[in-house]
Amino acid sequence: MKIVILTGAGISAESGLGTFRDVDGLWTQYDLEDVATPEGFARNPALVLDFYNKRRANCLGAEPNAAHFALAELEAAHEVLIVTQNVDDLHERAGSQNLIHMHGELLGQLCAACGDRRPCAGDLTVESACPACGAAALRPDVVWFGEMPYQMDRIWDALRDTDLFVSIGTSGEVYPAAAFAQDARRFGAETLELNLEPSTGARDFIDARYGPATEIVPAWVAEMTARTPT
Ligand code: BJW
């Protein structure tokens, strides 16, 4: 079976990485206009680089959880594409192979002057020079509000072609990901939401299961693996 899985911050919450919009989420501590927009970066690059340096350190200290590992195992039984909004690397560390980081990666750097993209060697500062062009214009390789998410053509092709679309641990507040369930349904796919609680877009899903990702994702994967013809 072809399965497209959208993941959000909720799948990494039990690994100790904060979500954005929950009661103790990042957007209750920081103004998203300041740290997650190109305009905020232009106003105060040091603040934004510091925000992402701390997030990168948290990410490096975190471990994949049972939900990440279960999704990696699902690849052995089905044709799986994970589209993650998360900028952490927990899916790849759990072993997932077929993965798109639509909002970029914390461990990547992007030169705002020449567009060079590569893994970052450590903390970024306003003095950090681009290895390709020398400009002191490095930023994290993440997608901020008003910017185009990565690999959208590949994602829409997969949504058109999938049998099942599953959304895990995302609030459904941020587009274009928030429209993927509707898109997939229009193209004829089954849709399933796995979340701690119903998301903003819960009505777009045919089926839903609610609970912590480390419990409901492995349980769902076990069912899907058992359904595979031997
Ligand atoms: C658990 C759990 C547990 C907790 N187990 N579950 C007006 C209308 C419509 C759209 C727009 C509009 N004005 C502007 C826009 C577009 C804008 C947008 O969507 N704005 C909204 C605020 C309205 N979008 C954009 O600008 C995007 N680009 C774009 O649209 O380009 C044009 C385009 C046009 C046409 C096609 C394609 C493109 C870019 C969006 C970039 C988002 N960037 C961020 C930051 C990335 C870097 C970083 O990490 O810092 O991405 S914002 C932030 O939100 C981050 C996340 O990926 C994203 C989504 O958050 P997520 O993952 O859903 O987290 P939460 O916290 O919201 O939810 C957590 C969920 O987990 C909850 O549901 C919990 O219940 C659950 N949970 N614990 C299971 N243990």
Tab-separated table of C-alpha atoms and ligand atoms in Angstrom:
chain	number	residue	atom	x	y	z
A	1	MET	CA	0.000	0.000	0.000
A	2	LYS	CA	1.209	3.547	-0.745
A	3	ILE	CA	1.187	5.670	2.410
A	4	VAL	CA	2.065	9.370	2.790
A	5	ILE	CA	2.658	10.354	6.418
A	6	LEU	CA	2.755	14.003	7.505
A	7	THR	CA	4.443	14.535	10.860
A	8	GLY	CA	4.568	17.581	13.125
A	9	ALA	CA	6.051	18.670	16.419
A	10	GLY	CA	3.809	16.299	18.414
A	11	ILE	CA	5.753	13.223	17.258
A	12	SER	CA	8.945	14.641	18.818
A	13	ALA	CA	7.275	15.983	21.985
A	14	GLU	CA	7.967	12.801	23.971
A	15	SER	CA	11.631	13.030	22.894
A	16	GLY	CA	11.762	16.283	24.852
A	17	LEU	CA	11.531	18.714	21.920
A	18	GLY	CA	8.924	21.419	22.450
A	19	THR	CA	5.889	21.900	20.222
A	20	PHE	CA	4.882	25.371	18.986
A	21	ARG	CA	1.246	25.948	19.885
A	22	ASP	CA	0.600	23.785	22.959
A	23	VAL	CA	0.204	25.542	26.342
A	24	ASP	CA	3.960	25.427	27.036
A	25	GLY	CA	4.922	25.682	23.339
A	26	LEU	CA	7.682	27.766	21.732
A	27	TRP	CA	5.230	30.438	20.537
A	28	THR	CA	4.255	31.149	24.154
A	29	GLN	CA	7.938	31.994	24.862
A	30	TYR	CA	8.874	33.729	21.583
A	31	ASP	CA	6.970	35.919	19.138
A	32	LEU	CA	6.900	33.996	15.867
A	33	GLU	CA	7.136	37.304	13.951
A	34	ASP	CA	10.534	37.826	15.623
A	35	VAL	CA	12.099	34.391	15.132
A	36	ALA	CA	10.274	32.664	12.251
A	37	THR	CA	9.978	35.289	9.505
A	38	PRO	CA	12.550	36.766	7.068
A	39	GLU	CA	11.551	40.217	8.396
A	40	GLY	CA	12.371	39.173	11.978
A	41	PHE	CA	15.773	37.891	10.817
A	42	ALA	CA	16.493	41.174	9.001
A	43	ARG	CA	15.548	43.155	12.155
A	44	ASN	CA	17.566	41.112	14.658
A	45	PRO	CA	19.703	38.305	13.177
A	46	ALA	CA	21.552	37.697	16.474
A	47	LEU	CA	18.260	36.908	18.292
A	48	VAL	CA	17.150	34.504	15.540
A	49	LEU	CA	20.535	32.740	15.314
A	50	ASP	CA	20.585	32.336	19.101
A	51	PHE	CA	17.018	30.877	19.057
A	52	TYR	CA	18.081	28.268	16.472
A	53	ASN	CA	21.481	27.565	18.115
A	54	LYS	CA	19.583	26.598	21.308
A	55	ARG	CA	17.068	24.492	19.343
A	56	ARG	CA	19.946	22.751	17.509
A	57	ALA	CA	21.627	21.906	20.840
A	58	ASN	CA	18.311	20.506	22.165
A	59	CYS	CA	17.891	18.432	19.020
A	60	LEU	CA	21.399	16.970	19.279
A	61	GLY	CA	20.680	15.971	22.894
A	62	ALA	CA	17.340	14.293	22.041
A	63	GLU	CA	16.724	10.687	20.984
A	64	PRO	CA	14.113	9.254	18.605
A	65	ASN	CA	11.134	7.732	20.413
A	66	ALA	CA	8.939	4.674	19.820
A	67	ALA	CA	6.802	6.562	17.270
A	68	HIS	CA	9.817	7.478	15.100
A	69	PHE	CA	11.112	3.878	15.269
A	70	ALA	CA	7.693	2.409	14.407
A	71	LEU	CA	7.405	4.583	11.274
A	72	ALA	CA	10.871	3.464	10.157
A	73	GLU	CA	9.762	-0.184	10.542
A	74	LEU	CA	6.646	0.482	8.426
A	75	GLU	CA	8.890	0.979	5.371
A	76	ALA	CA	9.594	-2.770	5.337
A	77	ALA	CA	5.888	-3.537	4.827
A	78	HIS	CA	4.558	-0.636	2.731
A	79	GLU	CA	5.623	2.064	0.273
A	80	VAL	CA	5.997	4.924	2.746
A	81	LEU	CA	6.864	8.585	2.232
A	82	ILE	CA	7.269	10.663	5.392
A	83	VAL	CA	6.743	14.386	4.862
A	84	THR	CA	7.883	16.042	8.053
A	85	GLN	CA	7.337	19.638	9.078
A	86	ASN	CA	9.913	19.048	11.805
A	87	VAL	CA	13.402	20.478	11.505
A	88	ASP	CA	14.890	17.868	13.878
A	89	ASP	CA	16.632	14.739	12.524
A	90	LEU	CA	14.838	12.140	14.666
A	91	HIS	CA	13.142	10.356	11.734
A	92	GLU	CA	16.460	9.726	9.989
A	93	ARG	CA	18.139	8.694	13.247
A	94	ALA	CA	15.308	6.176	13.773
A	95	GLY	CA	16.066	4.731	10.325
A	96	SER	CA	13.460	6.250	7.987
A	97	GLN	CA	14.801	6.338	4.414
A	98	ASN	CA	12.096	8.007	2.341
A	99	LEU	CA	11.750	11.421	3.972
A	100	ILE	CA	11.109	15.027	2.962
A	101	HIS	CA	11.880	17.900	5.357
A	102	MET	CA	9.358	20.386	3.951
A	103	HIS	CA	10.284	23.093	6.516
A	104	GLY	CA	14.039	22.485	6.263
A	105	GLU	CA	16.558	21.176	8.760
A	106	LEU	CA	18.064	22.589	11.968
A	107	LEU	CA	21.364	20.920	11.142
A	108	GLY	CA	21.613	22.744	7.813
A	109	GLN	CA	22.805	26.255	6.974
A	110	LEU	CA	21.743	28.472	4.086
A	111	CYS	CA	23.643	31.484	2.772
A	112	ALA	CA	21.193	34.361	2.306
A	113	ALA	CA	23.664	35.968	-0.127
A	114	CYS	CA	24.486	33.130	-2.579
A	115	GLY	CA	22.021	30.336	-1.677
A	116	ASP	CA	24.724	27.797	-0.725
A	117	ARG	CA	23.220	25.000	1.395
A	118	ARG	CA	25.255	22.568	3.494
A	119	PRO	CA	25.348	20.965	6.971
A	120	CYS	CA	26.341	23.492	9.636
A	121	ALA	CA	29.541	22.864	11.525
A	122	GLY	CA	28.282	24.379	14.798
A	123	ASP	CA	26.592	27.476	16.162
A	124	LEU	CA	25.893	30.256	13.639
A	125	THR	CA	26.673	33.871	14.540
A	126	VAL	CA	26.294	37.136	12.639
A	127	GLU	CA	30.047	36.921	11.897
A	128	SER	CA	29.930	33.356	10.452
A	129	ALA	CA	31.216	33.455	6.853
A	130	CYS	CA	29.732	31.406	4.007
A	131	PRO	CA	32.334	28.823	2.851
A	132	ALA	CA	31.183	29.333	-0.755
A	133	CYS	CA	31.071	33.142	-1.165
A	134	GLY	CA	32.567	34.518	2.073
A	135	ALA	CA	29.538	36.686	2.952
A	136	ALA	CA	28.579	36.919	6.639
A	137	ALA	CA	24.994	36.053	5.730
A	138	LEU	CA	24.402	32.567	7.112
A	139	ARG	CA	21.010	31.513	8.480
A	140	PRO	CA	19.516	28.163	9.488
A	141	ASP	CA	18.204	26.211	6.499
A	142	VAL	CA	14.603	26.318	7.729
A	143	VAL	CA	11.406	27.612	6.087
A	144	TRP	CA	9.924	30.693	7.719
A	145	PHE	CA	6.446	32.197	7.266
A	146	GLY	CA	6.127	33.731	3.815
A	147	GLU	CA	8.757	31.373	2.332
A	148	MET	CA	8.060	28.432	0.017
A	149	PRO	CA	8.321	25.005	1.702
A	150	TYR	CA	10.750	22.548	0.102
A	151	GLN	CA	9.895	19.853	-2.486
A	152	MET	CA	6.226	20.841	-2.903
A	153	ASP	CA	5.995	19.305	-6.409
A	154	ARG	CA	7.214	15.947	-5.092
A	155	ILE	CA	4.771	16.162	-2.155
A	156	TRP	CA	1.743	16.951	-4.337
A	157	ASP	CA	2.704	14.131	-6.752
A	158	ALA	CA	2.797	11.738	-3.785
A	159	LEU	CA	-0.580	12.991	-2.443
A	160	ARG	CA	-2.117	12.426	-5.894
A	161	ASP	CA	-0.833	8.854	-5.973
A	162	THR	CA	-1.276	7.650	-2.380
A	163	ASP	CA	-3.775	5.102	-1.032
A	164	LEU	CA	-3.617	6.437	2.523
A	165	PHE	CA	-2.697	9.818	4.036
A	166	VAL	CA	-1.822	9.874	7.750
A	167	SER	CA	-1.245	13.022	9.804
A	168	ILE	CA	0.658	12.615	13.084
A	169	GLY	CA	1.149	15.221	15.827
A	170	THR	CA	0.413	18.386	13.905
A	171	SER	CA	-2.086	21.106	14.820
A	172	GLY	CA	-3.217	21.799	11.241
A	173	GLU	CA	-2.626	25.525	11.749
A	174	VAL	CA	0.082	26.040	9.120
A	175	TYR	CA	-0.404	25.916	5.322
A	176	PRO	CA	0.234	24.330	2.899
A	177	ALA	CA	0.575	21.228	5.152
A	178	ALA	CA	-2.811	21.970	6.757
A	179	ALA	CA	-4.505	21.324	3.392
A	180	PHE	CA	-2.830	17.976	2.638
A	181	ALA	CA	-5.671	15.874	4.122
A	182	GLN	CA	-8.226	17.664	1.939
A	183	ASP	CA	-5.905	17.372	-1.067
A	184	ALA	CA	-5.386	13.629	-0.507
A	185	ARG	CA	-9.134	13.004	-0.063
A	186	ARG	CA	-9.885	14.870	-3.273
A	187	PHE	CA	-7.424	12.552	-5.030
A	188	GLY	CA	-9.220	9.502	-3.556
A	189	ALA	CA	-7.060	8.520	-0.561
A	190	GLU	CA	-8.211	7.281	2.837
A	191	THR	CA	-7.223	9.719	5.605
A	192	LEU	CA	-6.253	9.111	9.231
A	193	GLU	CA	-5.346	11.502	12.046
A	194	LEU	CA	-3.121	10.345	14.941
A	195	ASN	CA	-2.813	13.065	17.582
A	196	LEU	CA	-3.020	13.750	21.289
A	197	GLU	CA	-6.343	15.496	20.634
A	198	PRO	CA	-8.428	16.515	17.595
A	199	SER	CA	-6.523	19.062	15.488
A	200	THR	CA	-7.944	22.164	13.826
A	201	GLY	CA	-8.511	20.130	10.653
A	202	ALA	CA	-9.930	17.015	12.341
A	203	ARG	CA	-13.053	17.060	10.169
A	204	ASP	CA	-10.915	16.461	7.067
A	205	PHE	CA	-10.052	12.936	8.264
A	206	ILE	CA	-12.154	9.831	7.673
A	207	ASP	CA	-10.615	8.046	10.682
A	208	ALA	CA	-8.844	9.234	13.844
A	209	ARG	CA	-7.137	7.891	16.950
A	210	TYR	CA	-6.150	10.040	19.903
A	211	GLY	CA	-3.419	9.571	22.502
A	212	PRO	CA	0.345	10.037	22.947
A	213	ALA	CA	2.313	9.341	19.760
A	214	THR	CA	4.582	6.798	21.502
A	215	GLU	CA	1.478	4.656	22.167
A	216	ILE	CA	-0.868	5.148	19.223
A	217	VAL	CA	1.725	5.179	16.417
A	218	PRO	CA	3.376	1.815	17.293
A	219	ALA	CA	-0.119	0.285	17.769
A	220	TRP	CA	-1.246	1.521	14.332
A	221	VAL	CA	2.012	0.379	12.688
A	222	ALA	CA	1.590	-3.100	14.238
A	223	GLU	CA	-1.884	-3.331	12.637
A	224	MET	CA	-0.597	-2.121	9.269
A	225	THR	CA	2.298	-4.585	9.326
A	226	ALA	CA	-0.035	-7.472	10.171
A	227	ARG	CA	-2.238	-6.524	7.168
A	228	THR	CA	0.638	-7.077	4.720
A	229	PRO	CA	0.207	-10.230	2.619
A	230	THR	CA	3.127	-12.622	3.256
B	1	BJW	C1	1.007	15.360	20.292
B	1	BJW	C2	1.763	15.106	21.409
B	1	BJW	C3	2.051	13.773	21.644
B	1	BJW	C4	1.507	17.203	21.350
B	1	BJW	N1	1.598	12.831	20.819
B	1	BJW	N2	0.566	14.410	19.468
B	1	BJW	C5	-3.843	32.976	5.826
B	1	BJW	C6	-4.550	31.823	5.497
B	1	BJW	C7	-3.897	30.674	5.058
B	1	BJW	C8	-2.519	30.643	4.947
B	1	BJW	C9	-1.820	31.783	5.268
B	1	BJW	C10	-2.469	32.929	5.707
B	1	BJW	N3	-1.523	33.863	5.949
B	1	BJW	C11	-0.299	33.333	5.698
B	1	BJW	C12	-0.469	32.067	5.273
B	1	BJW	C13	0.595	31.100	4.895
B	1	BJW	C14	1.416	30.674	6.098
B	1	BJW	C15	0.478	30.112	7.165
B	1	BJW	O1	0.093	28.961	7.140
B	1	BJW	N4	0.159	30.908	8.178
B	1	BJW	C16	-0.762	30.435	9.214
B	1	BJW	C17	-0.264	30.896	10.572
B	1	BJW	C18	-2.154	30.907	8.870
B	1	BJW	N5	2.307	29.630	5.622
B	1	BJW	C19	3.483	29.941	5.108
B	1	BJW	O2	3.913	31.076	5.046
B	1	BJW	C20	4.266	28.795	4.507
B	1	BJW	N6	4.643	29.110	3.163
B	1	BJW	C21	3.732	29.285	2.232
B	1	BJW	O3	2.536	29.207	2.433
B	1	BJW	O4	4.293	29.566	0.994
B	1	BJW	C22	3.409	29.862	-0.085
B	1	BJW	C23	2.827	28.657	-0.734
B	1	BJW	C24	1.734	28.829	-1.528
B	1	BJW	C25	1.161	27.744	-2.161
B	1	BJW	C26	1.711	26.482	-1.992
B	1	BJW	C27	2.814	26.331	-1.222
B	1	BJW	C28	3.354	27.413	-0.587
B	1	BJW	C29	5.538	28.529	5.286
B	1	BJW	C30	5.248	28.015	6.666
B	1	BJW	C31	6.548	27.875	7.450
B	1	BJW	C32	6.309	27.382	8.868
B	1	BJW	N7	7.518	27.456	9.581
B	1	BJW	C33	7.566	26.917	10.945
B	1	BJW	C34	8.974	27.203	11.517
B	1	BJW	C35	9.997	26.265	10.856
B	1	BJW	C36	11.321	26.357	11.498
B	1	BJW	C37	11.269	26.039	12.987
B	1	BJW	O5	11.003	24.888	13.385
B	1	BJW	O6	11.503	26.962	13.750
B	1	BJW	O7	7.309	25.512	10.941
B	1	BJW	S1	6.285	27.565	12.007
B	1	BJW	C38	6.038	26.072	12.906
B	1	BJW	O8	4.687	25.587	12.669
B	1	BJW	C39	6.988	25.043	12.282
B	1	BJW	C40	6.116	23.812	12.228
B	1	BJW	O9	6.623	22.913	11.265
B	1	BJW	C41	4.767	24.376	11.889
B	1	BJW	C42	3.607	23.460	12.232
B	1	BJW	O10	3.565	23.232	13.622
B	1	BJW	P1	3.132	21.788	14.169
B	1	BJW	O11	4.166	20.796	13.854
B	1	BJW	O12	1.759	21.480	13.733
B	1	BJW	O13	3.200	22.049	15.765
B	1	BJW	P2	2.062	22.633	16.727
B	1	BJW	O14	2.736	23.051	17.971
B	1	BJW	O15	1.238	23.637	16.037
B	1	BJW	O16	1.106	21.382	17.027
B	1	BJW	C43	1.570	20.281	17.794
B	1	BJW	C44	0.545	19.172	17.711
B	1	BJW	O17	1.085	18.027	18.344
B	1	BJW	C45	-0.791	19.490	18.415
B	1	BJW	O18	-1.862	19.135	17.541
B	1	BJW	C46	-0.775	18.595	19.647
B	1	BJW	O19	-2.074	18.099	19.988
B	1	BJW	C47	0.096	17.469	19.183
B	1	BJW	N8	0.807	16.780	20.252
B	1	BJW	N9	2.016	16.344	22.055
B	1	BJW	C48	0.820	13.237	19.754
B	1	BJW	N10	2.768	13.424	22.745
